[in-house]
């Protein structure tokens, strides 16, 4: 029960908003009372000494109550339905896709006619890449938002978004949108006012009159886009000051030391929640708190903010899950699920960026050991939270896993990473991949990798050479990479175009708004004539699409792949084979992936050591072949880049 002062504060908001706490708002009121103490504690951790602490706290409570008041009946009902299932987002029946509306189908009102294509594929969870207003030539793909509430006119209107959400809802599909929490565009109203010298709005950002503090901060701040946007500060001539811009120079970092910023952004979060968003993707949460002498990433205060937001969302939009887009070192990623008293009470979901990058590592080396070395950390994910699993997304692939994971496998970390980068950027002779290095930093030698799933799997080169055998191998690699991520646990998130085998798109080079960012290489412009080929037997498009479709259908069918902390890695009898077991009651599914281009053998004993008594038969859901388990000195043979989804059958 909340203390008297807090309860009084809540009641004030209840009355202001005319909430019916004895009737239809009673569950809300109970949640409010239940959470308010924690909300106050977390808030105090950040702002106890701020002169505006008390006023803004009342503002925060008001934001919660007002947004509940505005939450439509339909959404409240959906909240209730979700709360009846234990952690709805752990289900094996959710399959996602991320897409740019303009590059996929032009405008939001064109999405409706494409839903059938997605449904047919097996996708029922849609991540629309940023749809809110963003300056055309300084947008970072929409991640530089100039108005958090106005849909970009190039994509349509807020009404188009609302009717799309309604249609998704009717089809039992889910919607994910982004909140860009860390920064705004320099064209945002707050930034414009700050530029004019308005002190209230200058305090929304980090402004400095000269280079003294920026120079000091730069000593410990890494560079995110060293090629296109070196440094972390930008000179603003209108007010003769420097502003912090960790990403691009047009993305101004918000100052969360100011509680007003927090309350404004919380209100924006509820605005999205009340549009019917099912999962809110919190962009770049690792960066939201800055501290001199540190990298200003993953700081404890960033976690406090996320916990606070989670508590507030839990009160007024409990059906909306939060996804933290923290693409950071594995041990840091894990903390976004919450730690200590807040275990499983921070972000509900996080990207399994470590596993994603390690899949690419395995594909290049054919060796699973570095990936296995990361599992002791990844398996610590608490029950009630889940991953977004993926092979590609709109961003680059960063090799951010730890050096000791590489060295424990017998490799030199520097040389190993260099090999992976060379392999995918095509400079390693004989590599089938055609990607590119992204954000090369000459000071550190770091770089990440751009390129589409198909091109990185060798399809682009194989098509160029008209090499039919190589085309088949790359299709097999594409499907193996997808299968590995679909069954691992977590919501699979396809990236649009990958389902139809899109190779790199080089047109960004002639666009001045994109040329400085080669991530556009793998953000295709959909050509629906090409996509129609998914129905034409024997085409590359059809082979990739139907394979992906089959995998997604299998995922929906196999209950044991729901993410209920039910994964065990198989003992590595063969370092080229990654194998995990998914279990649910008596059911067992062995998922095996051959990351090498050779036929391999695996002792049948591998299937016996985790199960007693030893199973007699295995049924492969992928090939529909049934296997009798043989003696330990005999072998199960895996095809090059083959994968197997073997269920124990009696
Ligand atoms: C996230 C987005 C990325 C963007 C960055 C800055 O990492 O995924 O595309 O550039 O945030 O907003």
XYZ file of C-alpha atoms and ligand atoms in Angstrom:
662
model
C 0.000 0.000 0.000
C 1.318 3.412 -0.891
C 2.188 5.843 1.848
C -0.330 8.539 2.699
C 1.405 11.350 0.834
C 1.637 9.352 -2.358
C -1.925 8.184 -2.054
C -3.096 11.745 -1.712
C -1.140 12.677 -4.799
C -2.763 9.859 -6.729
C -6.221 10.819 -5.541
C -5.627 14.341 -6.727
C -5.042 13.021 -10.235
C -7.944 10.619 -9.955
C -10.251 13.522 -9.199
C -8.754 15.806 -11.829
C -9.349 13.142 -14.443
C -12.746 12.126 -13.048
C -11.756 8.477 -12.833
C -14.336 5.986 -11.668
C -12.156 4.059 -9.235
C -15.047 2.203 -7.670
C -16.175 1.041 -11.085
C -14.517 0.758 -14.454
C -11.215 2.269 -13.352
C -10.839 0.168 -10.230
C -8.191 -2.216 -11.619
C -6.211 0.779 -12.819
C -6.439 2.399 -9.415
C -5.202 -0.741 -7.697
C -2.263 -0.966 -10.077
C -1.508 2.697 -9.493
C -1.491 2.276 -5.720
C 0.536 -0.877 -6.065
C 3.264 0.678 -8.170
C 3.431 4.252 -6.977
C 5.908 3.655 -4.207
C 8.391 2.022 -6.566
C 7.772 4.770 -9.093
C 8.560 7.372 -6.427
C 11.708 5.560 -5.320
C 13.058 5.216 -8.824
C 12.203 8.820 -9.560
C 13.986 9.985 -6.428
C 17.095 8.010 -7.349
C 17.374 10.260 -10.383
C 15.863 13.559 -9.382
C 15.720 13.907 -5.596
C 18.085 16.882 -5.762
C 16.600 18.584 -8.783
C 14.817 21.867 -7.992
C 11.877 20.822 -10.165
C 11.607 17.351 -8.627
C 8.273 17.751 -6.808
C 6.414 19.531 -9.614
C 7.583 17.102 -12.216
C 6.698 14.135 -10.048
C 3.136 15.391 -9.833
C 3.344 15.907 -13.613
C 4.402 12.286 -13.996
C 1.462 11.011 -11.947
C -0.833 13.245 -13.944
C 0.581 11.832 -17.190
C -0.197 8.301 -16.029
C -3.770 9.115 -14.953
C -4.604 11.230 -18.002
C -3.337 8.630 -20.412
C -5.308 5.907 -18.702
C -8.391 8.071 -18.984
C -7.701 8.361 -22.711
C -7.064 4.642 -23.214
C -9.853 3.283 -25.383
C -12.136 0.528 -24.188
C -10.894 -1.821 -26.908
C -7.320 -1.432 -25.729
C -8.299 -1.914 -22.109
C -10.028 -5.138 -23.098
C -6.932 -6.212 -25.021
C -4.830 -5.446 -21.917
C -7.068 -7.782 -19.924
C -6.876 -10.531 -22.499
C -3.105 -10.329 -22.580
C -2.856 -10.408 -18.807
C -4.799 -13.675 -18.774
C -2.068 -15.406 -20.757
C 1.111 -15.621 -18.775
C 3.537 -13.377 -20.669
C 1.791 -13.325 -24.033
C 4.984 -12.446 -25.886
C 6.705 -15.751 -24.997
C 4.379 -17.583 -27.359
C 5.693 -19.655 -30.250
C 2.842 -18.337 -32.357
C 4.262 -14.875 -32.907
C 6.393 -14.252 -35.993
C 7.531 -10.755 -36.854
C 8.733 -8.655 -39.737
C 10.373 -5.224 -39.750
C 9.809 -3.007 -42.743
C 10.049 0.539 -44.033
C 6.558 1.483 -45.172
C 7.787 3.668 -48.053
C 10.233 1.084 -49.379
C 7.808 -1.789 -48.883
C 4.645 -0.391 -50.378
C 4.820 3.424 -50.577
C 2.367 4.660 -47.975
C 0.622 3.518 -44.838
C -2.698 3.198 -46.643
C -1.024 0.760 -49.019
C -0.175 -1.647 -46.194
C -3.657 -3.060 -46.050
C -3.354 -4.681 -49.474
C -0.035 -6.235 -48.470
C -1.218 -7.884 -45.282
C -2.268 -10.963 -47.182
C 1.307 -11.421 -48.415
C 2.556 -11.238 -44.833
C -0.154 -13.506 -43.471
C 0.536 -16.013 -46.186
C 4.178 -16.002 -45.162
C 3.195 -16.598 -41.539
C 3.944 -13.140 -40.169
C 1.530 -11.809 -37.562
C 3.644 -9.148 -35.880
C 4.572 -6.017 -37.743
C 7.392 -3.662 -36.869
C 6.962 -0.469 -38.831
C 10.285 1.303 -39.052
C 9.955 4.901 -37.784
C 6.838 6.526 -39.194
C 6.863 9.875 -37.403
C 7.987 13.099 -38.972
C 11.634 13.285 -39.867
C 13.523 15.665 -42.192
C 13.908 14.004 -45.573
C 17.654 14.393 -46.035
C 18.679 14.209 -42.393
C 16.535 11.404 -41.082
C 18.751 8.442 -40.170
C 16.029 6.259 -41.629
C 13.441 7.994 -39.441
C 15.469 7.854 -36.228
C 15.833 11.645 -36.223
C 12.293 12.603 -35.250
C 11.119 16.188 -35.655
C 7.581 15.532 -34.391
C 6.832 12.521 -32.201
C 3.104 12.700 -32.883
C 2.784 13.600 -36.524
C 3.072 10.807 -39.045
C 5.539 11.760 -41.754
C 3.498 13.178 -44.625
C 5.494 11.060 -47.073
C 3.915 8.016 -45.405
C 0.401 9.285 -44.744
C -1.490 10.511 -41.717
C -2.141 9.495 -38.157
C -5.581 8.300 -39.293
C -3.919 5.930 -41.745
C -1.839 4.556 -38.889
C -4.901 4.187 -36.684
C -6.841 2.340 -39.345
C -3.897 0.049 -40.031
C -3.684 -0.760 -36.318
C -7.405 -1.515 -36.311
C -7.062 -3.846 -39.239
C -4.090 -5.622 -37.660
C -6.102 -6.034 -34.503
C -9.011 -7.553 -36.358
C -6.625 -10.029 -37.956
C -5.067 -10.895 -34.588
C -1.810 -9.340 -35.669
C 0.459 -7.315 -33.427
C 2.026 -3.905 -33.983
C 5.438 -2.632 -32.944
C 6.557 0.990 -33.264
C 9.649 2.843 -32.115
C 10.121 5.475 -29.485
C 13.351 7.306 -30.178
C 14.154 8.080 -26.591
C 17.732 9.233 -26.760
C 17.523 12.156 -29.153
C 15.415 14.353 -31.375
C 16.083 15.774 -34.802
C 17.629 19.232 -34.832
C 14.371 20.251 -36.551
C 12.210 19.269 -33.571
C 10.283 22.159 -32.006
C 12.304 21.809 -28.781
C 15.581 22.000 -30.704
C 14.405 24.989 -32.728
C 13.469 26.853 -29.545
C 16.778 25.903 -27.963
C 18.628 27.233 -31.003
C 16.898 30.560 -30.492
C 18.375 30.604 -27.011
C 15.250 29.662 -25.016
C 16.770 28.484 -21.690
C 13.909 26.115 -20.866
C 14.460 24.204 -24.096
C 18.228 24.480 -24.018
C 17.906 22.463 -20.840
C 16.230 19.676 -22.838
C 19.611 19.022 -24.436
C 23.261 19.137 -23.435
C 24.544 22.582 -24.401
C 28.042 23.943 -23.787
C 29.290 27.485 -24.443
C 32.706 26.350 -25.666
C 34.770 23.213 -26.247
C 36.091 22.816 -22.686
C 33.588 20.247 -21.426
C 32.999 18.611 -24.830
C 36.758 18.035 -25.186
C 36.830 16.464 -21.751
C 33.781 14.288 -22.465
C 35.149 13.247 -25.851
C 38.116 11.637 -24.117
C 35.940 8.812 -22.822
C 33.056 8.808 -25.321
C 33.352 6.317 -28.176
C 32.284 7.395 -31.662
C 29.197 5.750 -33.104
C 29.452 6.955 -36.689
C 33.152 7.850 -36.960
C 33.109 8.103 -40.749
C 29.994 10.174 -41.333
C 29.717 11.951 -37.979
C 33.000 11.986 -36.088
C 33.038 13.305 -32.520
C 30.092 13.691 -30.175
C 29.338 17.403 -30.336
C 28.096 19.802 -32.983
C 28.574 23.551 -33.170
C 25.313 25.486 -33.400
C 26.013 28.878 -34.818
C 22.576 30.369 -34.072
C 23.352 30.273 -30.345
C 27.131 30.044 -30.562
C 27.212 26.854 -28.493
C 28.049 23.178 -28.768
C 25.346 20.545 -28.421
C 25.820 16.864 -27.719
C 25.181 14.697 -30.789
C 26.362 11.162 -30.130
C 24.841 9.744 -33.330
C 24.594 12.032 -36.381
C 25.194 15.758 -36.051
C 21.470 16.334 -36.670
C 20.428 14.029 -33.779
C 20.544 15.989 -30.546
C 20.839 13.971 -27.345
C 18.061 14.594 -24.847
C 19.033 15.581 -21.339
C 17.382 13.112 -18.951
C 18.944 14.879 -15.992
C 16.030 17.235 -16.520
C 12.880 15.512 -15.154
C 10.735 17.490 -17.554
C 12.292 15.608 -20.447
C 11.396 12.344 -18.762
C 7.773 13.379 -18.267
C 7.467 14.641 -21.863
C 8.843 11.372 -23.209
C 6.637 9.305 -20.907
C 3.674 11.143 -22.334
C 4.897 10.283 -25.845
C 5.215 6.644 -24.811
C 1.587 6.674 -23.716
C 0.592 8.394 -26.932
C 2.005 5.365 -28.787
C 0.505 2.954 -26.270
C -2.903 4.491 -26.864
C -2.509 4.060 -30.610
C -2.618 0.344 -29.839
C 1.051 -0.501 -29.969
C 1.673 -4.019 -28.630
C 5.445 -3.793 -28.361
C 7.263 -0.506 -28.060
C 10.809 -0.621 -29.391
C 12.888 1.685 -27.243
C 15.592 2.908 -29.547
C 19.148 3.108 -28.214
C 18.345 2.954 -24.460
C 21.995 2.304 -23.612
C 22.746 5.956 -24.340
C 20.138 7.830 -22.335
C 22.273 8.824 -19.378
C 25.557 10.706 -19.720
C 28.353 10.914 -17.196
C 31.749 12.491 -17.686
C 34.670 10.092 -17.460
C 32.563 7.191 -18.743
C 31.510 5.904 -22.156
C 28.023 7.175 -21.272
C 26.592 3.829 -22.268
C 24.757 1.294 -20.078
C 25.003 3.510 -16.990
C 22.971 2.487 -13.925
C 20.779 5.568 -14.320
C 19.797 4.437 -17.823
C 18.461 1.262 -16.208
C 16.678 3.296 -13.541
C 14.888 5.268 -16.252
C 13.835 2.095 -18.046
C 12.565 0.561 -14.817
C 10.635 3.681 -14.058
C 9.082 3.728 -17.525
C 8.190 0.053 -17.193
C 6.424 0.690 -13.872
C 4.425 3.553 -15.364
C 3.468 1.539 -18.462
C 2.460 -1.328 -16.221
C -0.061 0.969 -14.551
C -1.690 2.678 -17.534
C -0.979 0.456 -20.548
C -0.240 -2.960 -19.078
C -0.683 -4.821 -22.355
C 2.184 -3.025 -24.034
C 5.536 -4.806 -23.802
C 8.824 -2.939 -23.950
C 11.698 -3.927 -26.202
C 15.085 -2.449 -25.338
C 17.223 -1.979 -28.420
C 20.506 -2.349 -26.577
C 23.096 -3.535 -29.058
C 25.912 -3.750 -26.553
C 28.303 -6.326 -25.090
C 26.540 -9.551 -24.049
C 26.882 -9.043 -20.299
C 25.456 -5.543 -20.685
C 22.557 -6.695 -22.866
C 21.463 -9.075 -20.120
C 21.056 -6.215 -17.646
C 18.241 -4.728 -19.732
C 16.004 -7.545 -18.492
C 16.469 -6.093 -15.026
C 18.660 -7.200 -12.153
C 18.214 -7.721 -8.398
C 14.726 -6.706 -7.211
C 13.972 -5.627 -10.747
C 14.734 -8.949 -12.409
C 12.250 -9.305 -15.272
C 10.932 -5.843 -14.439
C 12.746 -3.677 -16.927
C 12.578 -4.473 -20.641
C 10.345 -7.398 -21.510
C 12.301 -8.030 -24.660
C 15.764 -7.353 -26.003
C 17.449 -8.092 -29.304
C 19.593 -11.191 -29.195
C 22.316 -9.217 -30.953
C 25.053 -11.453 -29.566
C 23.580 -14.601 -31.026
C 22.834 -12.811 -34.293
C 26.453 -11.750 -34.704
C 27.688 -15.163 -33.597
C 25.597 -16.857 -36.253
C 27.511 -14.820 -38.824
C 30.719 -15.725 -37.037
C 29.849 -19.431 -37.316
C 28.883 -19.134 -40.949
C 32.241 -17.587 -41.825
C 34.431 -19.925 -39.770
C 32.325 -23.083 -39.750
C 33.202 -23.292 -36.059
C 30.591 -23.118 -33.292
C 32.915 -22.698 -30.325
C 32.894 -18.916 -30.008
C 29.097 -19.011 -30.097
C 28.983 -21.690 -27.416
C 31.313 -19.660 -25.208
C 28.667 -16.917 -25.083
C 25.854 -19.170 -23.920
C 26.611 -19.219 -20.213
C 25.694 -15.531 -20.248
C 22.760 -15.641 -22.644
C 21.066 -18.479 -20.801
C 20.787 -16.250 -17.746
C 17.860 -14.440 -19.304
C 15.140 -14.453 -16.645
C 11.841 -16.262 -17.054
C 9.153 -13.887 -18.232
C 11.415 -12.022 -20.629
C 12.272 -12.857 -24.178
C 14.448 -12.118 -27.161
C 13.873 -10.735 -30.560
C 15.824 -13.237 -32.620
C 17.033 -12.231 -36.054
C 19.638 -12.725 -38.703
C 19.437 -9.282 -40.301
C 17.776 -5.981 -39.552
C 18.076 -2.444 -40.889
C 21.328 -1.935 -38.963
C 24.850 -3.223 -39.417
C 26.256 -6.375 -37.835
C 28.624 -5.470 -34.989
C 31.069 -8.051 -33.683
C 30.480 -6.899 -30.113
C 30.924 -10.202 -28.312
C 33.708 -10.473 -25.783
C 37.356 -11.125 -26.555
C 37.490 -13.960 -24.034
C 34.748 -15.790 -25.921
C 37.050 -15.724 -28.922
C 40.288 -16.505 -27.099
C 38.738 -19.378 -25.125
C 38.115 -20.987 -28.511
C 41.805 -20.736 -29.361
C 41.655 -17.715 -31.650
C 43.374 -14.370 -31.434
C 40.502 -11.877 -30.973
C 41.982 -9.228 -33.255
C 42.848 -11.637 -36.063
C 39.538 -13.442 -35.677
C 37.462 -10.282 -36.011
C 39.626 -9.148 -38.905
C 38.897 -12.417 -40.677
C 35.129 -12.054 -40.160
C 35.198 -8.485 -41.488
C 37.314 -9.481 -44.496
C 35.111 -12.473 -45.166
C 31.893 -10.469 -45.307
C 33.242 -7.366 -46.976
C 34.572 -9.551 -49.763
C 38.266 -8.792 -49.275
C 39.019 -12.344 -48.149
C 39.816 -14.146 -51.356
C 37.373 -16.901 -52.130
C 34.670 -15.535 -49.846
C 31.227 -15.971 -51.370
C 29.870 -12.952 -49.438
C 29.352 -9.472 -50.823
C 28.928 -6.990 -48.019
C 30.741 -3.845 -46.963
C 32.453 -2.448 -43.921
C 30.339 0.068 -42.029
C 31.671 2.872 -39.837
C 35.324 2.006 -40.075
C 37.219 3.817 -37.330
C 40.861 4.331 -38.310
C 41.730 5.221 -34.699
C 40.626 1.870 -33.301
C 40.481 -0.319 -36.411
C 36.859 -1.173 -35.523
C 34.254 -1.678 -38.188
C 30.860 -3.292 -38.523
C 29.306 -5.069 -41.488
C 26.561 -4.053 -43.897
C 24.878 -6.269 -46.461
C 21.642 -8.165 -46.989
C 21.059 -11.675 -45.712
C 21.144 -13.043 -49.258
C 24.291 -11.176 -50.311
C 26.149 -12.119 -47.150
C 25.131 -15.738 -47.760
C 26.654 -15.595 -51.232
C 23.558 -15.275 -53.405
C 24.627 -12.062 -55.126
C 27.936 -13.444 -56.356
C 26.372 -16.779 -57.276
C 23.750 -15.048 -59.449
C 26.409 -12.862 -61.076
C 28.413 -15.938 -61.957
C 25.256 -17.805 -63.015
C 26.543 -20.622 -60.844
C 23.500 -22.762 -60.127
C 25.234 -24.946 -57.545
C 26.398 -21.855 -55.647
C 22.860 -20.411 -55.838
C 21.481 -23.539 -54.202
C 24.141 -23.417 -51.478
C 23.371 -19.814 -50.689
C 19.642 -20.521 -50.485
C 20.439 -23.355 -48.119
C 22.581 -20.990 -46.015
C 19.810 -18.384 -45.921
C 17.300 -20.930 -44.674
C 19.715 -22.427 -42.169
C 20.482 -18.993 -40.734
C 16.763 -18.255 -40.455
C 15.964 -21.646 -38.938
C 18.681 -21.237 -36.331
C 17.157 -17.969 -35.193
C 13.469 -18.992 -35.490
C 13.682 -21.942 -33.104
C 16.114 -20.602 -30.567
C 13.484 -18.932 -28.375
C 12.145 -15.423 -28.702
C 10.147 -13.678 -31.375
C 11.748 -14.125 -34.794
C 11.959 -10.814 -36.589
C 12.398 -11.092 -40.320
C 13.694 -8.136 -42.218
C 11.549 -7.346 -45.253
C 13.035 -8.494 -48.525
C 14.932 -11.353 -46.899
C 11.919 -13.607 -47.355
C 12.279 -13.180 -51.125
C 16.065 -13.344 -51.345
C 16.759 -9.657 -51.987
C 20.436 -8.972 -52.613
C 22.174 -5.651 -51.899
C 20.644 -2.472 -53.256
C 23.321 -0.093 -54.507
C 20.962 2.746 -55.454
C 21.658 4.591 -52.192
C 24.923 5.788 -53.732
C 23.068 8.239 -55.945
C 20.933 9.631 -53.112
C 22.579 12.527 -51.240
C 20.500 11.777 -48.136
C 21.822 8.221 -47.992
C 25.227 8.023 -49.596
C 27.069 8.578 -46.320
C 25.438 5.539 -44.746
C 25.980 2.147 -46.376
C 23.345 0.503 -44.181
C 21.062 1.466 -47.093
C 22.748 -1.355 -48.965
C 20.484 -3.783 -47.166
C 17.288 -1.702 -47.002
C 15.713 -2.700 -50.303
C 13.069 -1.012 -52.381
C 10.493 -3.722 -52.906
C 9.693 -4.535 -56.485
C 6.350 -6.298 -56.376
C 6.930 -7.845 -59.789
C 9.892 -9.648 -58.244
C 7.899 -10.541 -55.143
C 5.198 -12.114 -57.311
C 7.831 -14.691 -58.235
C 7.420 -16.162 -54.767
C 4.532 -18.033 -56.353
C 6.480 -19.233 -59.385
C 7.915 -22.654 -58.821
C 11.655 -23.017 -59.224
C 12.544 -19.329 -58.846
C 14.997 -18.182 -56.205
C 12.248 -16.033 -54.717
C 9.921 -18.993 -54.414
C 12.559 -21.232 -52.862
C 13.497 -18.702 -50.202
C 9.922 -17.620 -49.522
C 8.432 -21.094 -49.306
C 11.289 -22.295 -47.107
C 10.807 -19.346 -44.783
C 7.061 -19.887 -44.808
C 7.480 -23.535 -43.885
C 9.822 -22.659 -41.029
C 7.416 -20.072 -39.642
C 4.523 -22.520 -39.873
C 6.579 -25.116 -37.996
C 7.373 -22.596 -35.309
C 3.701 -21.914 -34.786
C 2.986 -25.630 -34.597
C 5.723 -26.670 -32.161
C 4.754 -25.654 -28.648
C 8.194 -26.494 -27.258
C 9.782 -23.570 -29.064
C 7.888 -21.027 -26.951
C 10.440 -19.161 -24.870
C 9.909 -20.632 -21.416
C 13.525 -21.079 -20.378
C 13.443 -24.497 -21.963
C 16.605 -24.550 -24.032
C 19.668 -26.707 -23.488
C 22.711 -26.707 -25.730
C 23.831 -30.113 -26.899
C 27.329 -31.209 -26.007
C 29.496 -30.280 -28.973
C 30.507 -33.656 -30.364
C 31.381 -31.929 -33.605
C 32.527 -28.303 -33.495
C 30.887 -27.511 -36.838
C 27.428 -28.440 -35.621
C 25.343 -26.200 -33.406
C 22.658 -28.125 -31.594
C 20.060 -27.091 -29.086
C 17.217 -28.951 -27.434
C 13.821 -27.403 -26.794
C 11.557 -29.122 -24.308
C 7.978 -28.837 -23.196
C 6.587 -31.419 -20.782
C 7.427 -34.755 -22.417
C 8.159 -33.274 -25.825
C 11.722 -32.840 -27.082
C 12.964 -31.123 -30.180
C 16.602 -31.390 -31.243
C 17.555 -28.530 -33.551
C 20.791 -29.194 -35.432
C 22.657 -26.907 -37.792
C 25.692 -27.772 -39.864
C 27.651 -24.543 -40.251
C 30.148 -26.117 -42.619
C 30.067 -26.807 -46.323
C 30.927 -30.484 -45.763
C 28.919 -33.592 -45.017
C 29.397 -34.242 -41.320
C 28.723 -37.062 -38.945
C 27.470 -36.928 -35.426
C 27.484 -39.888 -33.067
C 23.980 -41.089 -32.211
C 25.086 -40.873 -28.618
C 24.588 -37.096 -28.916
C 20.815 -37.726 -28.760
C 20.983 -39.979 -25.744
C 23.000 -38.091 -23.214
C 20.327 -35.539 -22.366
C 17.451 -37.957 -22.207
C 16.828 -41.062 -20.182
C 15.747 -43.580 -21.320
C 17.319 -42.918 -24.727
C 14.778 -42.061 -27.417
C 14.119 -44.630 -30.106
C 13.091 -42.483 -33.027
C 13.377 -38.930 -34.262
C 11.099 -37.222 -36.730
C 12.544 -34.369 -38.776
C 9.858 -31.727 -39.200
C 11.842 -30.045 -41.950
C 12.383 -32.991 -44.301
C 9.557 -35.226 -43.000
C 12.049 -38.068 -42.578
C 11.906 -40.405 -39.600
C 15.159 -41.767 -38.156
C 15.773 -44.778 -35.940
C 18.349 -43.974 -33.297
C 21.317 -46.277 -33.756
C 24.300 -47.416 -31.705
C 26.815 -44.936 -30.357
C 29.521 -45.932 -32.804
C 27.220 -45.205 -35.737
C 26.543 -41.750 -37.105
C 23.806 -39.354 -38.025
C 24.950 -37.641 -41.240
C 24.326 -33.953 -41.841
C 24.307 -32.323 -45.283
C 26.446 -29.240 -45.997
C 24.709 -26.279 -44.334
C 21.912 -28.713 -43.512
C 19.570 -28.271 -40.610
C 17.275 -30.676 -38.810
C 14.306 -30.185 -36.492
C 14.125 -33.568 -34.869
C 11.314 -34.396 -32.515
C 11.547 -37.401 -30.277
C 8.779 -39.821 -31.205
C 7.808 -42.970 -29.436
C 19.324 2.605 -33.295
C 18.752 2.363 -34.682
C 19.710 2.894 -35.693
C 19.919 4.357 -35.461
C 20.340 4.647 -34.015
C 20.219 6.095 -33.676
O 20.460 1.880 -33.079
O 18.497 1.011 -34.874
O 19.258 2.663 -37.006
O 20.895 4.852 -36.337
O 19.528 3.960 -33.084
O 18.868 6.453 -33.544
